[in-house]
CSV table of C-alpha atoms in Angstrom, one decimal:
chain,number,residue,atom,x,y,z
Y,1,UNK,CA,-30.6,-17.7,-45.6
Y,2,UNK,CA,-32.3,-21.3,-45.6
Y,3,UNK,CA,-34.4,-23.4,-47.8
Y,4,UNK,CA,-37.8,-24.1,-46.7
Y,5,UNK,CA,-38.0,-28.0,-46.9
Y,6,UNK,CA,-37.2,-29.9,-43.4
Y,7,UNK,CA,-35.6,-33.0,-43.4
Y,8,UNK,CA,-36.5,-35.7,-40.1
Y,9,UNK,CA,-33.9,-38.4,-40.1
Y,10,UNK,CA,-36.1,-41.7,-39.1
Y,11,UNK,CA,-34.9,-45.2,-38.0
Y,12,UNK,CA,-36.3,-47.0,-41.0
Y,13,UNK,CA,-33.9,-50.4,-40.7
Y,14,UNK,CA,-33.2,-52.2,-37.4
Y,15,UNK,CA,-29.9,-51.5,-35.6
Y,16,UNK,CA,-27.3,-54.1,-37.1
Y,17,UNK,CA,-24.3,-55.2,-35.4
Y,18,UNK,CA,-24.7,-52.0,-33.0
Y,19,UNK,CA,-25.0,-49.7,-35.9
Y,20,UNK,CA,-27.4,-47.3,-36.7
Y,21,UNK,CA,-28.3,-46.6,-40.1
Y,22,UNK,CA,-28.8,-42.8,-41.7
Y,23,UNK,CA,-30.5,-44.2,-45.2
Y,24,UNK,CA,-33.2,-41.9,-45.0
Y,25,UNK,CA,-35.5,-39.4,-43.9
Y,26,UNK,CA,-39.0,-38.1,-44.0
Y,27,UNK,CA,-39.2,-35.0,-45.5
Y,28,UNK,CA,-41.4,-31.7,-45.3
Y,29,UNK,CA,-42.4,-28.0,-47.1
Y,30,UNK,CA,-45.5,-26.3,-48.4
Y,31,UNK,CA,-46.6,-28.8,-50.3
Y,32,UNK,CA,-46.7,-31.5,-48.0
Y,33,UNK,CA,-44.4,-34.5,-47.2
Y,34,UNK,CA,-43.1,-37.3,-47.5
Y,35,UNK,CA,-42.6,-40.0,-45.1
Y,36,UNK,CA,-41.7,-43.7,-44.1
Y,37,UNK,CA,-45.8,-44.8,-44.4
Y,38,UNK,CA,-45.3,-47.7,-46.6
Y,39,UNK,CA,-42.1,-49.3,-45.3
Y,40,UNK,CA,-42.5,-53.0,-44.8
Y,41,UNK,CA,-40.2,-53.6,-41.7
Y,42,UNK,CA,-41.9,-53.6,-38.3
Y,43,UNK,CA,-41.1,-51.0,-36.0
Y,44,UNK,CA,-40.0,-48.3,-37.5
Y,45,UNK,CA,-41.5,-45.1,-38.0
Y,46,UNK,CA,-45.0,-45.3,-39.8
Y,47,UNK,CA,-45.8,-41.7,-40.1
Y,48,UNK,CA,-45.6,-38.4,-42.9
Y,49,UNK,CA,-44.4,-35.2,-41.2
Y,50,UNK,CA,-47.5,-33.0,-40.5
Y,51,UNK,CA,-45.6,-29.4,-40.5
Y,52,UNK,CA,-45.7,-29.1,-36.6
Y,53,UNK,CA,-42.0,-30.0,-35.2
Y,54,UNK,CA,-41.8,-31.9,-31.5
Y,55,UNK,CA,-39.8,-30.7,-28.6
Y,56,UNK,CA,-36.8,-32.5,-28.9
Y,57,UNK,CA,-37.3,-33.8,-32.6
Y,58,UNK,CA,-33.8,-33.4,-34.6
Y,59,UNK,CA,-34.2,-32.2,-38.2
Y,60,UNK,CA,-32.0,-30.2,-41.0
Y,61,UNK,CA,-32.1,-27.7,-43.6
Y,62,UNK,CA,-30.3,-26.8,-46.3
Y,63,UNK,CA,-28.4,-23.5,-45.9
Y,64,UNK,CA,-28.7,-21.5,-49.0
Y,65,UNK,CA,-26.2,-18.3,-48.0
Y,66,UNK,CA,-24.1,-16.8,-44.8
Y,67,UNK,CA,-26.4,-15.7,-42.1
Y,68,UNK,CA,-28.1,-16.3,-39.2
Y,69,UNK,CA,-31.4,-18.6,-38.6
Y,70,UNK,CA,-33.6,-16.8,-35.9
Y,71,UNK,CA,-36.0,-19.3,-33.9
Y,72,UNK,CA,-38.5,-17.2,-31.8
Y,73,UNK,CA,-41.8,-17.9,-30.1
Y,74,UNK,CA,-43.9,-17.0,-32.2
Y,75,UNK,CA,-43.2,-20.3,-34.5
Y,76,UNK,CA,-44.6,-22.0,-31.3
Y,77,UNK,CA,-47.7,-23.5,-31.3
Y,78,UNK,CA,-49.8,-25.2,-28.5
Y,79,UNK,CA,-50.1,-28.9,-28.6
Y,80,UNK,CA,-49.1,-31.0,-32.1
Y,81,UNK,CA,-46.3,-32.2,-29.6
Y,82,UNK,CA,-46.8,-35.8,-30.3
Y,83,UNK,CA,-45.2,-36.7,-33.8
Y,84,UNK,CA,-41.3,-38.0,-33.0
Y,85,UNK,CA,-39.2,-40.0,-36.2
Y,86,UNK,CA,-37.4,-42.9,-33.6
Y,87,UNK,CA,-37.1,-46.1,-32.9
Y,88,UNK,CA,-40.9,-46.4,-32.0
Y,89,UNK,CA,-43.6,-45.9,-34.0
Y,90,UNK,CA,-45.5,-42.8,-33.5
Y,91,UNK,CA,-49.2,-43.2,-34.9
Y,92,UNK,CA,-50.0,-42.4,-38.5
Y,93,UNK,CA,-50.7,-38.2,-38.9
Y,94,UNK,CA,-51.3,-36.5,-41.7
Y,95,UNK,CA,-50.6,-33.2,-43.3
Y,96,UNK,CA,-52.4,-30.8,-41.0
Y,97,UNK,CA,-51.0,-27.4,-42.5
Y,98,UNK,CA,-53.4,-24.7,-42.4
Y,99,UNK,CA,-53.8,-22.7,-45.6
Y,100,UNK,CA,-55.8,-21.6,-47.9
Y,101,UNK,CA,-53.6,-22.6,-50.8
Y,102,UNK,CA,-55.0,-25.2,-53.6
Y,103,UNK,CA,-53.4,-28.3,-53.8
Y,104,UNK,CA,-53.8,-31.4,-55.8
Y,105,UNK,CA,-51.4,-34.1,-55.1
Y,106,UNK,CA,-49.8,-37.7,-56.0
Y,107,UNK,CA,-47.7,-39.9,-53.5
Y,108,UNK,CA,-45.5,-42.3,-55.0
Y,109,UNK,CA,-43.2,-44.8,-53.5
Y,110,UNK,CA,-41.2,-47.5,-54.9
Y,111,UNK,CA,-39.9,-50.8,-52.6
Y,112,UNK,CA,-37.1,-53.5,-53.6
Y,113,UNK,CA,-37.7,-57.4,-52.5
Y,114,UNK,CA,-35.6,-56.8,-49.3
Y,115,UNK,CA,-38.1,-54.0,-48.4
Y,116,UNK,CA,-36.0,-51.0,-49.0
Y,117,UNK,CA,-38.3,-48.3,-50.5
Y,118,UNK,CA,-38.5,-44.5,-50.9
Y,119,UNK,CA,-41.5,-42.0,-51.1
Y,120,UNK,CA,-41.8,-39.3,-53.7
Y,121,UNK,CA,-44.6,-36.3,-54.0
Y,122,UNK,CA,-45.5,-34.4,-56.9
Y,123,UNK,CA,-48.0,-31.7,-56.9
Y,124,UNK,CA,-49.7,-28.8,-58.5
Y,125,UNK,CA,-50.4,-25.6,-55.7
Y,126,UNK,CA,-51.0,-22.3,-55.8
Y,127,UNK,CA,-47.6,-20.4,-55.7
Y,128,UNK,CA,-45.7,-23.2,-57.4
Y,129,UNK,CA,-44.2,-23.0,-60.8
Y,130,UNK,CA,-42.4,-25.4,-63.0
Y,131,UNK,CA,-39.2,-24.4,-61.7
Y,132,UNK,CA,-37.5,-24.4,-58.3
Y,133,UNK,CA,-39.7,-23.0,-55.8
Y,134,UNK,CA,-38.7,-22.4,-51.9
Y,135,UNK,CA,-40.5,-24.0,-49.7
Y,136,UNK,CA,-42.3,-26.0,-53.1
Y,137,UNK,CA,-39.5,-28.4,-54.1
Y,138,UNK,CA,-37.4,-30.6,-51.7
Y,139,UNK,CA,-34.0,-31.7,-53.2
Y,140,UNK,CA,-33.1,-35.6,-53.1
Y,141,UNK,CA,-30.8,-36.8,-51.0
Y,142,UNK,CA,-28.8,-39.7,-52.2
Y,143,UNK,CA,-27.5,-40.8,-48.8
Y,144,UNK,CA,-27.2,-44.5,-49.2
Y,145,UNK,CA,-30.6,-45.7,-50.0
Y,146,UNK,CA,-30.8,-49.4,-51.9
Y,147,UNK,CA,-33.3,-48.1,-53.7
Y,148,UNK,CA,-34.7,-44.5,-54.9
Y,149,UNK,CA,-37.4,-43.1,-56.3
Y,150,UNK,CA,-37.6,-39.1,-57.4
Y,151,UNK,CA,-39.2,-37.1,-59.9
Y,152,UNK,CA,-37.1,-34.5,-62.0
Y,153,UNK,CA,-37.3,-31.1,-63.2
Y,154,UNK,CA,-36.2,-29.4,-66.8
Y,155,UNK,CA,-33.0,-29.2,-65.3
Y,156,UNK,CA,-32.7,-32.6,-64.2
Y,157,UNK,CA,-32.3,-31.5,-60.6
Y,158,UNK,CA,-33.9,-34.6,-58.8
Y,159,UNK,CA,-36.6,-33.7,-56.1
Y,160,UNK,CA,-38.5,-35.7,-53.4
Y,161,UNK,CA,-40.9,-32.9,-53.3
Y,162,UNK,CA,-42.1,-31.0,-56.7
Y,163,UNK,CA,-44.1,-28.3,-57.0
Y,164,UNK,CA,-45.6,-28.0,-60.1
Y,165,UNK,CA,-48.2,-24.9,-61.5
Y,166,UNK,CA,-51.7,-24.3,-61.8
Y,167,UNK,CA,-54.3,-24.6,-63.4
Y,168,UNK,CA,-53.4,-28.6,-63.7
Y,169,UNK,CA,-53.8,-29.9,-66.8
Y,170,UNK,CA,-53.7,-33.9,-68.1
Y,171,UNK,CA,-51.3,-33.1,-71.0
Y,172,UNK,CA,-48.8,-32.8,-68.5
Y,173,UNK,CA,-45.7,-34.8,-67.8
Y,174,UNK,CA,-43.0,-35.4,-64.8
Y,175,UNK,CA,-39.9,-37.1,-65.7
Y,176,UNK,CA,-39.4,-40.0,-62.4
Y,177,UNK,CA,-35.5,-41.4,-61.6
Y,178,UNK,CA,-34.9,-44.5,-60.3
Y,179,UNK,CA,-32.0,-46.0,-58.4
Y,180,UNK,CA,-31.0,-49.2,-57.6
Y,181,UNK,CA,-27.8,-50.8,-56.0
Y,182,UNK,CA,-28.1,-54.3,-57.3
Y,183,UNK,CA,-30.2,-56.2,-60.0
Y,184,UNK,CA,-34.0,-57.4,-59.1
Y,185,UNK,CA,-37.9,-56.9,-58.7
Y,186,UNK,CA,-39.0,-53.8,-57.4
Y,187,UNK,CA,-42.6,-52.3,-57.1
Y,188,UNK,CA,-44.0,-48.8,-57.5
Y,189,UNK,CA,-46.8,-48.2,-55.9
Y,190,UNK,CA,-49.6,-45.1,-55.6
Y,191,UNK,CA,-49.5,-44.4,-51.8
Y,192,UNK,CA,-52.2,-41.7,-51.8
Y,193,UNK,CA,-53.7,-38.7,-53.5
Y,194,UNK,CA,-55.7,-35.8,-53.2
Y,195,UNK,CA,-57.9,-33.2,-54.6
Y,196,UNK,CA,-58.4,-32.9,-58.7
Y,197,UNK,CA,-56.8,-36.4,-58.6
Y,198,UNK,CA,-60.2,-38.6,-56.9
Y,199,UNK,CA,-61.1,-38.2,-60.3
Y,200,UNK,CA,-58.3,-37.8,-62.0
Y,201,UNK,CA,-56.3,-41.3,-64.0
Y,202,UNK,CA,-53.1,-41.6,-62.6
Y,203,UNK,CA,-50.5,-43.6,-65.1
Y,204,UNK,CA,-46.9,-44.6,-65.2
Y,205,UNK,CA,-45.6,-44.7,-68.4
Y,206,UNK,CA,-42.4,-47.3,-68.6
Y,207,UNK,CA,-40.6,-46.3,-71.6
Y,208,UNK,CA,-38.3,-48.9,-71.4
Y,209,UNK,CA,-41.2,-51.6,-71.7
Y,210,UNK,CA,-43.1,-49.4,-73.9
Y,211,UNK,CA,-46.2,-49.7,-71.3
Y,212,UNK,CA,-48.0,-47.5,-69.9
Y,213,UNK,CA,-49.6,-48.4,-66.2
Y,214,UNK,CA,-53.4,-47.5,-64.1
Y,215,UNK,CA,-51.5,-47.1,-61.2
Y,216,UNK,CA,-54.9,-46.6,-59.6
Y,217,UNK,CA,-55.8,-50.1,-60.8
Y,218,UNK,CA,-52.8,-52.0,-59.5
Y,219,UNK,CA,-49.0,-51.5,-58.4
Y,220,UNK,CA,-46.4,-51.3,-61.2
Y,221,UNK,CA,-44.2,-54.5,-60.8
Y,222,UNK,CA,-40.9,-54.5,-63.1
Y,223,UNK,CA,-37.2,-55.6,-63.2
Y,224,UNK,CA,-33.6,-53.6,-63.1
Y,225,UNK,CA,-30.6,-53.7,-63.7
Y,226,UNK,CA,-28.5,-52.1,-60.5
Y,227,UNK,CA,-27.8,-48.2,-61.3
Y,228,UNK,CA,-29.4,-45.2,-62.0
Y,229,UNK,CA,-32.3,-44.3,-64.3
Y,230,UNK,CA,-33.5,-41.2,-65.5
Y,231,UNK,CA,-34.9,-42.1,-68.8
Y,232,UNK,CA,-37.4,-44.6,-68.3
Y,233,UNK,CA,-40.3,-43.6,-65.8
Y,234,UNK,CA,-42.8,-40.6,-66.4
Y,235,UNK,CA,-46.1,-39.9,-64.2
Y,236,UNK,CA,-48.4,-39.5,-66.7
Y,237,UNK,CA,-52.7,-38.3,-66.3
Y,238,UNK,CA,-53.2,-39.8,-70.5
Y,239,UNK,CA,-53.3,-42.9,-71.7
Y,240,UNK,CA,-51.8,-42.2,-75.0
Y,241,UNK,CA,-52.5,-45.7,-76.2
Y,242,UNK,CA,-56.6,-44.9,-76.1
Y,243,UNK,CA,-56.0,-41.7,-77.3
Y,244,UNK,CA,-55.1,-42.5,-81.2
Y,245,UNK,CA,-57.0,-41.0,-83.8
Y,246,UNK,CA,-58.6,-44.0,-86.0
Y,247,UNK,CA,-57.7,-44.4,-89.5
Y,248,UNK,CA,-60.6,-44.2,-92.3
């Protein structure tokens, strides 16, 4: 009846001319989430969603056919009541799903020079494939953001959250969009990883430059035109470039 990724919306840009903003939203499934942790304004939210919702926290979900969503008490848990996406800003939690699931993951966010920015998470997990999974893969929303950052699947759906298959493997390859509303600098940076990936290189290859990026070295910083680009990025675990056979 409904897709398994939660969207919080969170108050990411100060309240302009007595307006309210709905740019964007920290997001949660199985695999984890996907939050506001690297946004440079003050006072906004500073947290990723740790699977346990708040009394009185607003969220959506996508409805995927006719029929009824049943809340009973047995979802309830005591405590983990603390976590609210507001005006203030709740302290930093992390994912604190319990499961016995394997996960190996890669947070990725990009931010403009006015300090817009989005989050992105790709993953390999147990129960995730390398198509659309339920409660693996959280859709984008394009709801106004200046800037956007998502990876994409075979079919080009764009995700905040993908779920990708086990066993991992460095041969491997996820497309990343990017959007921007108007021409400039913008930075992608790696926010955090886990699992296989301590010791794991972590690249982004820029097509467009012809470069390919240790993101666990430094932040990736480029310019762009304004619009939308689903050619140019890839998270990559190779750097092809030390990789070529030598001629004899």
């Amino acid at each position: 009846v409904v897709d398994a990724t939660i969207y919080f919306w969170t108050h990411n840009t100060p309240i302009a001319a007595g307006q309210y903003t709905s740019n964007d939203y920290a997001i949660y499934n199985y695999l984890g989430g996907t939050g506001t942790s690297s946004a440079p304004n003050t006072g906004v939210n500073s947290s990723v969603p740790n699977g346990k919702i708040a009394a009185g926290q607003g969220f959506f979900i996508k409805g995927l056919s006719n029929g009824s969503a049943t809340f009973s008490n047995a979802m309830r848990v005591v405590g983990n009541n603390d976590q609210f996406f507001r005006m203030q800003s709740p302290s930093i939690s992390s994912d604190t799903e319990t499961t016995s699931s394997e996960k190996h993951r890669v947070w990725l966010d990009v931010v403009d020079q006015q300090g817009s920015y989005k989050q992105t998470l790709v993953g390999y997990a147990t129960n995730a494939t390398m198509v659309i999974d339920r409660g693996y893969d959280g859709e984008y929303l394009n709801v106004g953001n200046p800037v956007a950052l998502y990876s994409l699947t075979n079919t080009t759906t764009a995700l905040s959250i993908q779920g990708r298959s086990l066993p991992f493997s460095d041969l491997d390859e996820v497309p990343l969009g990017f959007y921007a509303a108007a021409t400039g600098s913008f930075t992608i940076n790696l926010y955090d990883f886990d699992g296989l990936f301590f010791n794991q290189n972590i690249y982004l290859k820029d097509k467009a430059l012809d470069i390919i990026h240790d993101l666990k070295q430094s932040s990736y910083t480029f310019r762009s035109d304004a619009g939308t680009f689903n050619e140019r990025f890839v998270l990559v675990y190779r750097n092809q470039a030390l990789n070529i056979n030598s001629v004899s």
